[in-house]
mmCIF file of N, CA and C in Angstrom:
data_model
loop_
_atom_site.group_PDB
_atom_site.id
_atom_site.type_symbol
_atom_site.label_atom_id
_atom_site.label_comp_id
_atom_site.label_asym_id
_atom_site.label_seq_id
_atom_site.Cartn_x
_atom_site.Cartn_y
_atom_site.Cartn_z
ATOM 1 N N MET A 63 -50.395 14.880 69.034
ATOM 2 C CA MET A 63 -49.145 14.187 69.197
ATOM 3 C C MET A 63 -48.480 14.697 70.480
ATOM 4 N N THR A 64 -48.030 13.775 71.294
ATOM 5 C CA THR A 64 -47.380 14.167 72.539
ATOM 6 C C THR A 64 -45.978 14.705 72.255
ATOM 7 N N THR A 65 -45.424 15.382 73.231
ATOM 8 C CA THR A 65 -44.074 15.931 73.096
ATOM 9 C C THR A 65 -43.067 14.812 72.845
ATOM 10 N N ASN A 66 -43.226 13.705 73.564
ATOM 11 C CA ASN A 66 -42.332 12.567 73.394
ATOM 12 C C ASN A 66 -42.414 12.009 71.970
ATOM 13 N N GLU A 67 -43.623 11.869 71.465
ATOM 14 C CA GLU A 67 -43.806 11.370 70.101
ATOM 15 C C GLU A 67 -43.204 12.330 69.078
ATOM 16 N N GLN A 68 -43.371 13.610 69.323
ATOM 17 C CA GLN A 68 -42.820 14.616 68.418
ATOM 18 C C GLN A 68 -41.293 14.566 68.423
ATOM 19 N N GLN A 69 -40.701 14.447 69.583
ATOM 20 C CA GLN A 69 -39.245 14.352 69.674
ATOM 21 C C GLN A 69 -38.726 13.092 68.994
ATOM 22 N N GLN A 70 -39.441 11.996 69.146
ATOM 23 C CA GLN A 70 -39.053 10.748 68.481
ATOM 24 C C GLN A 70 -39.134 10.906 66.964
ATOM 25 N N MET A 71 -40.162 11.596 66.490
ATOM 26 C CA MET A 71 -40.308 11.839 65.055
ATOM 27 C C MET A 71 -39.140 12.682 64.549
ATOM 28 N N TRP A 72 -38.758 13.706 65.294
ATOM 29 C CA TRP A 72 -37.629 14.555 64.902
ATOM 30 C C TRP A 72 -36.338 13.740 64.842
ATOM 31 N N ARG A 73 -36.118 12.909 65.874
ATOM 32 C CA ARG A 73 -34.903 12.084 65.892
ATOM 33 C C ARG A 73 -34.886 11.118 64.702
ATOM 34 N N SER A 74 -36.024 10.534 64.399
ATOM 35 C CA SER A 74 -36.104 9.623 63.252
ATOM 36 C C SER A 74 -35.807 10.350 61.949
ATOM 37 N N ALA A 75 -36.382 11.533 61.799
ATOM 38 C CA ALA A 75 -36.145 12.319 60.585
ATOM 39 C C ALA A 75 -34.674 12.709 60.473
ATOM 40 N N GLN A 76 -34.061 13.092 61.590
ATOM 41 C CA GLN A 76 -32.646 13.462 61.574
ATOM 42 C C GLN A 76 -31.773 12.277 61.180
ATOM 43 N N SER A 77 -32.079 11.109 61.714
ATOM 44 C CA SER A 77 -31.326 9.901 61.356
ATOM 45 C C SER A 77 -31.512 9.555 59.886
ATOM 46 N N PHE A 78 -32.730 9.679 59.425
ATOM 47 C CA PHE A 78 -33.067 9.350 58.046
ATOM 48 C C PHE A 78 -32.334 10.274 57.078
ATOM 49 N N VAL A 79 -32.373 11.573 57.344
ATOM 50 C CA VAL A 79 -31.749 12.560 56.466
ATOM 51 C C VAL A 79 -30.227 12.407 56.462
ATOM 52 N N ALA A 80 -29.648 12.030 57.600
ATOM 53 C CA ALA A 80 -28.204 11.915 57.716
ATOM 54 C C ALA A 80 -27.658 10.574 57.220
ATOM 55 N N ASP A 81 -28.534 9.615 56.991
ATOM 56 C CA ASP A 81 -28.099 8.282 56.575
ATOM 57 C C ASP A 81 -27.549 8.327 55.151
ATOM 58 N N PRO A 82 -26.280 7.962 54.949
ATOM 59 C CA PRO A 82 -25.702 8.032 53.607
ATOM 60 C C PRO A 82 -26.399 7.104 52.608
ATOM 61 N N HIS A 83 -26.980 6.037 53.093
ATOM 62 C CA HIS A 83 -27.700 5.127 52.193
ATOM 63 C C HIS A 83 -28.972 5.788 51.656
ATOM 64 N N ILE A 84 -29.659 6.485 52.517
ATOM 65 C CA ILE A 84 -30.875 7.192 52.101
ATOM 66 C C ILE A 84 -30.521 8.317 51.135
ATOM 67 N N VAL A 85 -29.448 9.040 51.434
ATOM 68 C CA VAL A 85 -28.995 10.108 50.540
ATOM 69 C C VAL A 85 -28.698 9.521 49.159
ATOM 70 N N GLU A 86 -28.041 8.387 49.136
ATOM 71 C CA GLU A 86 -27.717 7.728 47.860
ATOM 72 C C GLU A 86 -28.980 7.278 47.125
ATOM 73 N N ILE A 87 -29.942 6.749 47.839
ATOM 74 C CA ILE A 87 -31.203 6.319 47.214
ATOM 75 C C ILE A 87 -31.908 7.496 46.564
ATOM 76 N N PHE A 88 -32.015 8.607 47.290
ATOM 77 C CA PHE A 88 -32.650 9.798 46.705
ATOM 78 C C PHE A 88 -31.893 10.282 45.470
ATOM 79 N N SER A 89 -30.571 10.279 45.548
ATOM 80 C CA SER A 89 -29.762 10.712 44.404
ATOM 81 C C SER A 89 -29.969 9.797 43.200
ATOM 82 N N ARG A 90 -30.001 8.501 43.445
ATOM 83 C CA ARG A 90 -30.206 7.543 42.347
ATOM 84 C C ARG A 90 -31.588 7.712 41.715
ATOM 85 N N LEU A 91 -32.593 7.876 42.556
ATOM 86 C CA LEU A 91 -33.941 8.067 42.020
ATOM 87 C C LEU A 91 -34.020 9.333 41.164
ATOM 88 N N GLU A 92 -33.461 10.404 41.690
ATOM 89 C CA GLU A 92 -33.479 11.657 40.961
ATOM 90 C C GLU A 92 -32.738 11.518 39.620
ATOM 91 N N GLN A 93 -31.577 10.888 39.653
ATOM 92 C CA GLN A 93 -30.794 10.700 38.431
ATOM 93 C C GLN A 93 -31.542 9.810 37.431
ATOM 94 N N LYS A 94 -32.167 8.763 37.931
ATOM 95 C CA LYS A 94 -32.926 7.843 37.072
ATOM 96 C C LYS A 94 -34.008 8.589 36.298
ATOM 97 N N TYR A 95 -34.758 9.419 36.986
ATOM 98 C CA TYR A 95 -35.856 10.122 36.325
ATOM 99 C C TYR A 95 -35.357 11.256 35.436
ATOM 100 N N LYS A 96 -34.250 11.869 35.800
ATOM 101 C CA LYS A 96 -33.664 12.884 34.914
ATOM 102 C C LYS A 96 -33.165 12.247 33.626
ATOM 103 N N GLU A 97 -32.562 11.072 33.737
ATOM 104 C CA GLU A 97 -32.099 10.354 32.545
ATOM 105 C C GLU A 97 -33.281 9.910 31.693
ATOM 106 N N SER A 98 -34.352 9.486 32.336
ATOM 107 C CA SER A 98 -35.557 9.096 31.606
ATOM 108 C C SER A 98 -36.096 10.264 30.801
ATOM 109 N N TRP A 99 -36.132 11.422 31.421
ATOM 110 C CA TRP A 99 -36.601 12.621 30.726
ATOM 111 C C TRP A 99 -35.655 12.978 29.582
ATOM 112 N N ALA A 100 -34.345 12.969 29.862
ATOM 113 C CA ALA A 100 -33.359 13.382 28.863
ATOM 114 C C ALA A 100 -33.325 12.440 27.659
ATOM 115 N N SER A 101 -33.599 11.163 27.889
ATOM 116 C CA SER A 101 -33.526 10.201 26.788
ATOM 117 C C SER A 101 -34.865 10.012 26.073
ATOM 118 N N SER A 102 -35.905 10.658 26.553
ATOM 119 C CA SER A 102 -37.213 10.508 25.914
ATOM 120 C C SER A 102 -37.304 11.398 24.675
ATOM 121 N N LEU A 103 -38.156 10.996 23.777
ATOM 122 C CA LEU A 103 -38.395 11.794 22.573
ATOM 123 C C LEU A 103 -39.223 13.025 22.941
ATOM 124 N N PRO A 104 -38.989 14.138 22.274
ATOM 125 C CA PRO A 104 -39.759 15.350 22.578
ATOM 126 C C PRO A 104 -41.267 15.155 22.479
ATOM 127 N N GLU A 105 -41.699 14.286 21.569
ATOM 128 C CA GLU A 105 -43.137 14.073 21.414
ATOM 129 C C GLU A 105 -43.701 13.060 22.416
ATOM 130 N N ASP A 106 -42.845 12.422 23.207
ATOM 131 C CA ASP A 106 -43.298 11.449 24.209
ATOM 132 C C ASP A 106 -43.665 12.193 25.498
ATOM 133 N N LYS A 107 -44.768 12.900 25.414
ATOM 134 C CA LYS A 107 -45.200 13.775 26.504
ATOM 135 C C LYS A 107 -45.430 13.025 27.813
ATOM 136 N N ASN A 108 -46.011 11.833 27.760
ATOM 137 C CA ASN A 108 -46.304 11.086 28.991
ATOM 138 C C ASN A 108 -45.041 10.710 29.751
ATOM 139 N N THR A 109 -44.038 10.212 29.039
ATOM 140 C CA THR A 109 -42.781 9.833 29.686
ATOM 141 C C THR A 109 -42.114 11.054 30.296
ATOM 142 N N ARG A 110 -42.093 12.146 29.559
ATOM 143 C CA ARG A 110 -41.455 13.369 30.029
ATOM 144 C C ARG A 110 -42.188 13.944 31.253
ATOM 145 N N ASP A 111 -43.508 13.962 31.186
ATOM 146 C CA ASP A 111 -44.300 14.457 32.312
ATOM 147 C C ASP A 111 -44.137 13.574 33.546
ATOM 148 N N ASP A 112 -44.150 12.254 33.329
ATOM 149 C CA ASP A 112 -43.970 11.332 34.452
ATOM 150 C C ASP A 112 -42.609 11.525 35.110
ATOM 151 N N ALA A 113 -41.571 11.644 34.303
ATOM 152 C CA ALA A 113 -40.222 11.832 34.843
ATOM 153 C C ALA A 113 -40.139 13.148 35.611
ATOM 154 N N TYR A 114 -40.697 14.196 35.050
ATOM 155 C CA TYR A 114 -40.697 15.497 35.719
ATOM 156 C C TYR A 114 -41.411 15.414 37.070
ATOM 157 N N ASN A 115 -42.578 14.796 37.072
ATOM 158 C CA ASN A 115 -43.350 14.678 38.311
ATOM 159 C C ASN A 115 -42.634 13.820 39.350
ATOM 160 N N MET A 116 -41.939 12.795 38.911
ATOM 161 C CA MET A 116 -41.202 11.955 39.855
ATOM 162 C C MET A 116 -40.015 12.707 40.468
ATOM 163 N N VAL A 117 -39.322 13.498 39.658
ATOM 164 C CA VAL A 117 -38.233 14.313 40.208
ATOM 165 C C VAL A 117 -38.797 15.279 41.241
ATOM 166 N N ARG A 118 -39.929 15.880 40.936
ATOM 167 C CA ARG A 118 -40.566 16.802 41.884
ATOM 168 C C ARG A 118 -40.961 16.071 43.168
ATOM 169 N N ALA A 119 -41.471 14.841 43.033
ATOM 170 C CA ALA A 119 -41.884 14.064 44.204
ATOM 171 C C ALA A 119 -40.681 13.713 45.078
ATOM 172 N N VAL A 120 -39.596 13.256 44.463
ATOM 173 C CA VAL A 120 -38.390 12.921 45.220
ATOM 174 C C VAL A 120 -37.875 14.162 45.946
ATOM 175 N N THR A 121 -37.863 15.284 45.251
ATOM 176 C CA THR A 121 -37.403 16.541 45.849
ATOM 177 C C THR A 121 -38.304 16.954 47.012
ATOM 178 N N ALA A 122 -39.604 16.812 46.839
ATOM 179 C CA ALA A 122 -40.550 17.190 47.893
ATOM 180 C C ALA A 122 -40.359 16.326 49.139
ATOM 181 N N ILE A 123 -40.160 15.040 48.956
ATOM 182 C CA ILE A 123 -39.952 14.140 50.099
ATOM 183 C C ILE A 123 -38.653 14.495 50.816
ATOM 184 N N ARG A 124 -37.588 14.694 50.042
ATOM 185 C CA ARG A 124 -36.300 15.060 50.637
ATOM 186 C C ARG A 124 -36.410 16.380 51.404
ATOM 187 N N ASP A 125 -37.058 17.357 50.791
ATOM 188 C CA ASP A 125 -37.200 18.668 51.437
ATOM 189 C C ASP A 125 -38.030 18.595 52.707
ATOM 190 N N GLU A 126 -39.089 17.813 52.689
ATOM 191 C CA GLU A 126 -39.948 17.695 53.869
ATOM 192 C C GLU A 126 -39.212 17.001 55.013
ATOM 193 N N LEU A 127 -38.451 15.964 54.698
ATOM 194 C CA LEU A 127 -37.666 15.284 55.729
ATOM 195 C C LEU A 127 -36.598 16.207 56.306
ATOM 196 N N THR A 128 -35.966 16.985 55.447
ATOM 197 C CA THR A 128 -34.945 17.929 55.902
ATOM 198 C C THR A 128 -35.565 18.991 56.812
ATOM 199 N N ALA A 129 -36.722 19.496 56.436
ATOM 200 C CA ALA A 129 -37.406 20.495 57.261
ATOM 201 C C ALA A 129 -37.829 19.900 58.602
ATOM 202 N N LEU A 130 -38.327 18.687 58.573
ATOM 203 C CA LEU A 130 -38.737 18.026 59.814
ATOM 204 C C LEU A 130 -37.534 17.794 60.718
ATOM 205 N N ALA A 131 -36.417 17.402 60.145
ATOM 206 C CA ALA A 131 -35.205 17.172 60.935
ATOM 207 C C ALA A 131 -34.686 18.470 61.551
ATOM 208 N N ALA A 132 -34.897 19.594 60.873
ATOM 209 C CA ALA A 132 -34.411 20.888 61.364
ATOM 210 C C ALA A 132 -35.383 21.570 62.318
ATOM 211 N N GLU A 133 -36.578 21.040 62.434
ATOM 212 C CA GLU A 133 -37.622 21.696 63.229
ATOM 213 C C GLU A 133 -37.217 21.995 64.673
ATOM 214 N N PRO A 134 -36.587 21.070 65.396
ATOM 215 C CA PRO A 134 -36.221 21.400 66.780
ATOM 216 C C PRO A 134 -35.230 22.561 66.853
ATOM 217 N N THR A 135 -34.301 22.622 65.922
ATOM 218 C CA THR A 135 -33.328 23.711 65.897
ATOM 219 C C THR A 135 -34.017 25.043 65.625
ATOM 220 N N VAL A 136 -34.955 25.037 64.703
ATOM 221 C CA VAL A 136 -35.699 26.256 64.382
ATOM 222 C C VAL A 136 -36.524 26.705 65.586
ATOM 223 N N LEU A 137 -37.169 25.764 66.251
ATOM 224 C CA LEU A 137 -37.964 26.103 67.435
ATOM 225 C C LEU A 137 -37.093 26.677 68.550
ATOM 226 N N GLN A 138 -35.922 26.090 68.760
ATOM 227 C CA GLN A 138 -35.012 26.616 69.787
ATOM 228 C C GLN A 138 -34.574 28.035 69.445
ATOM 229 N N PHE A 139 -34.259 28.264 68.188
ATOM 230 C CA PHE A 139 -33.840 29.590 67.748
ATOM 231 C C PHE A 139 -34.963 30.600 67.952
ATOM 232 N N ASN A 140 -36.172 30.234 67.548
ATOM 233 C CA ASN A 140 -37.322 31.127 67.708
ATOM 234 C C ASN A 140 -37.604 31.417 69.177
ATOM 235 N N ASN A 141 -37.464 30.420 70.024
ATOM 236 C CA ASN A 141 -37.669 30.626 71.467
ATOM 237 C C ASN A 141 -36.634 31.585 72.042
ATOM 238 N N ARG A 142 -35.391 31.479 71.587
ATOM 239 C CA ARG A 142 -34.362 32.422 72.038
ATOM 240 C C ARG A 142 -34.699 33.837 71.607
ATOM 241 N N LEU A 143 -35.205 33.982 70.392
ATOM 242 C CA LEU A 143 -35.586 35.310 69.904
ATOM 243 C C LEU A 143 -36.720 35.900 70.747
ATOM 244 N N LYS A 144 -37.701 35.060 71.100
ATOM 245 C CA LYS A 144 -38.832 35.532 71.918
ATOM 246 C C LYS A 144 -38.357 35.973 73.299
ATOM 247 N N ARG A 145 -37.428 35.205 73.879
ATOM 248 C CA ARG A 145 -36.927 35.544 75.212
ATOM 249 C C ARG A 145 -36.071 36.809 75.190
ATOM 250 N N ALA A 146 -35.426 37.080 74.074
ATOM 251 C CA ALA A 146 -34.539 38.245 73.952
ATOM 252 C C ALA A 146 -35.318 39.561 73.857
ATOM 253 N N LYS A 147 -36.593 39.498 73.525
ATOM 254 C CA LYS A 147 -37.400 40.728 73.353
ATOM 255 C C LYS A 147 -37.743 41.346 74.662
#
């Protein structure tokens, strides 16, 4: 990936993470699956497992986008640390 492509990816991730509509979508999805789990019967293992896995998936996507959006800041910080040595 070229530097330009990488910078474009970072900008896209930053826009995506900061978009209030996207934040709301992630929140709704997470709430939907938590409610599914909470309203399921204890013996309904498939529903409970599916809801748990979906919450984990939503969280993983959100976390990865947040990390990608923060990557340029982390790289700048690390470069400053290297130069300070």
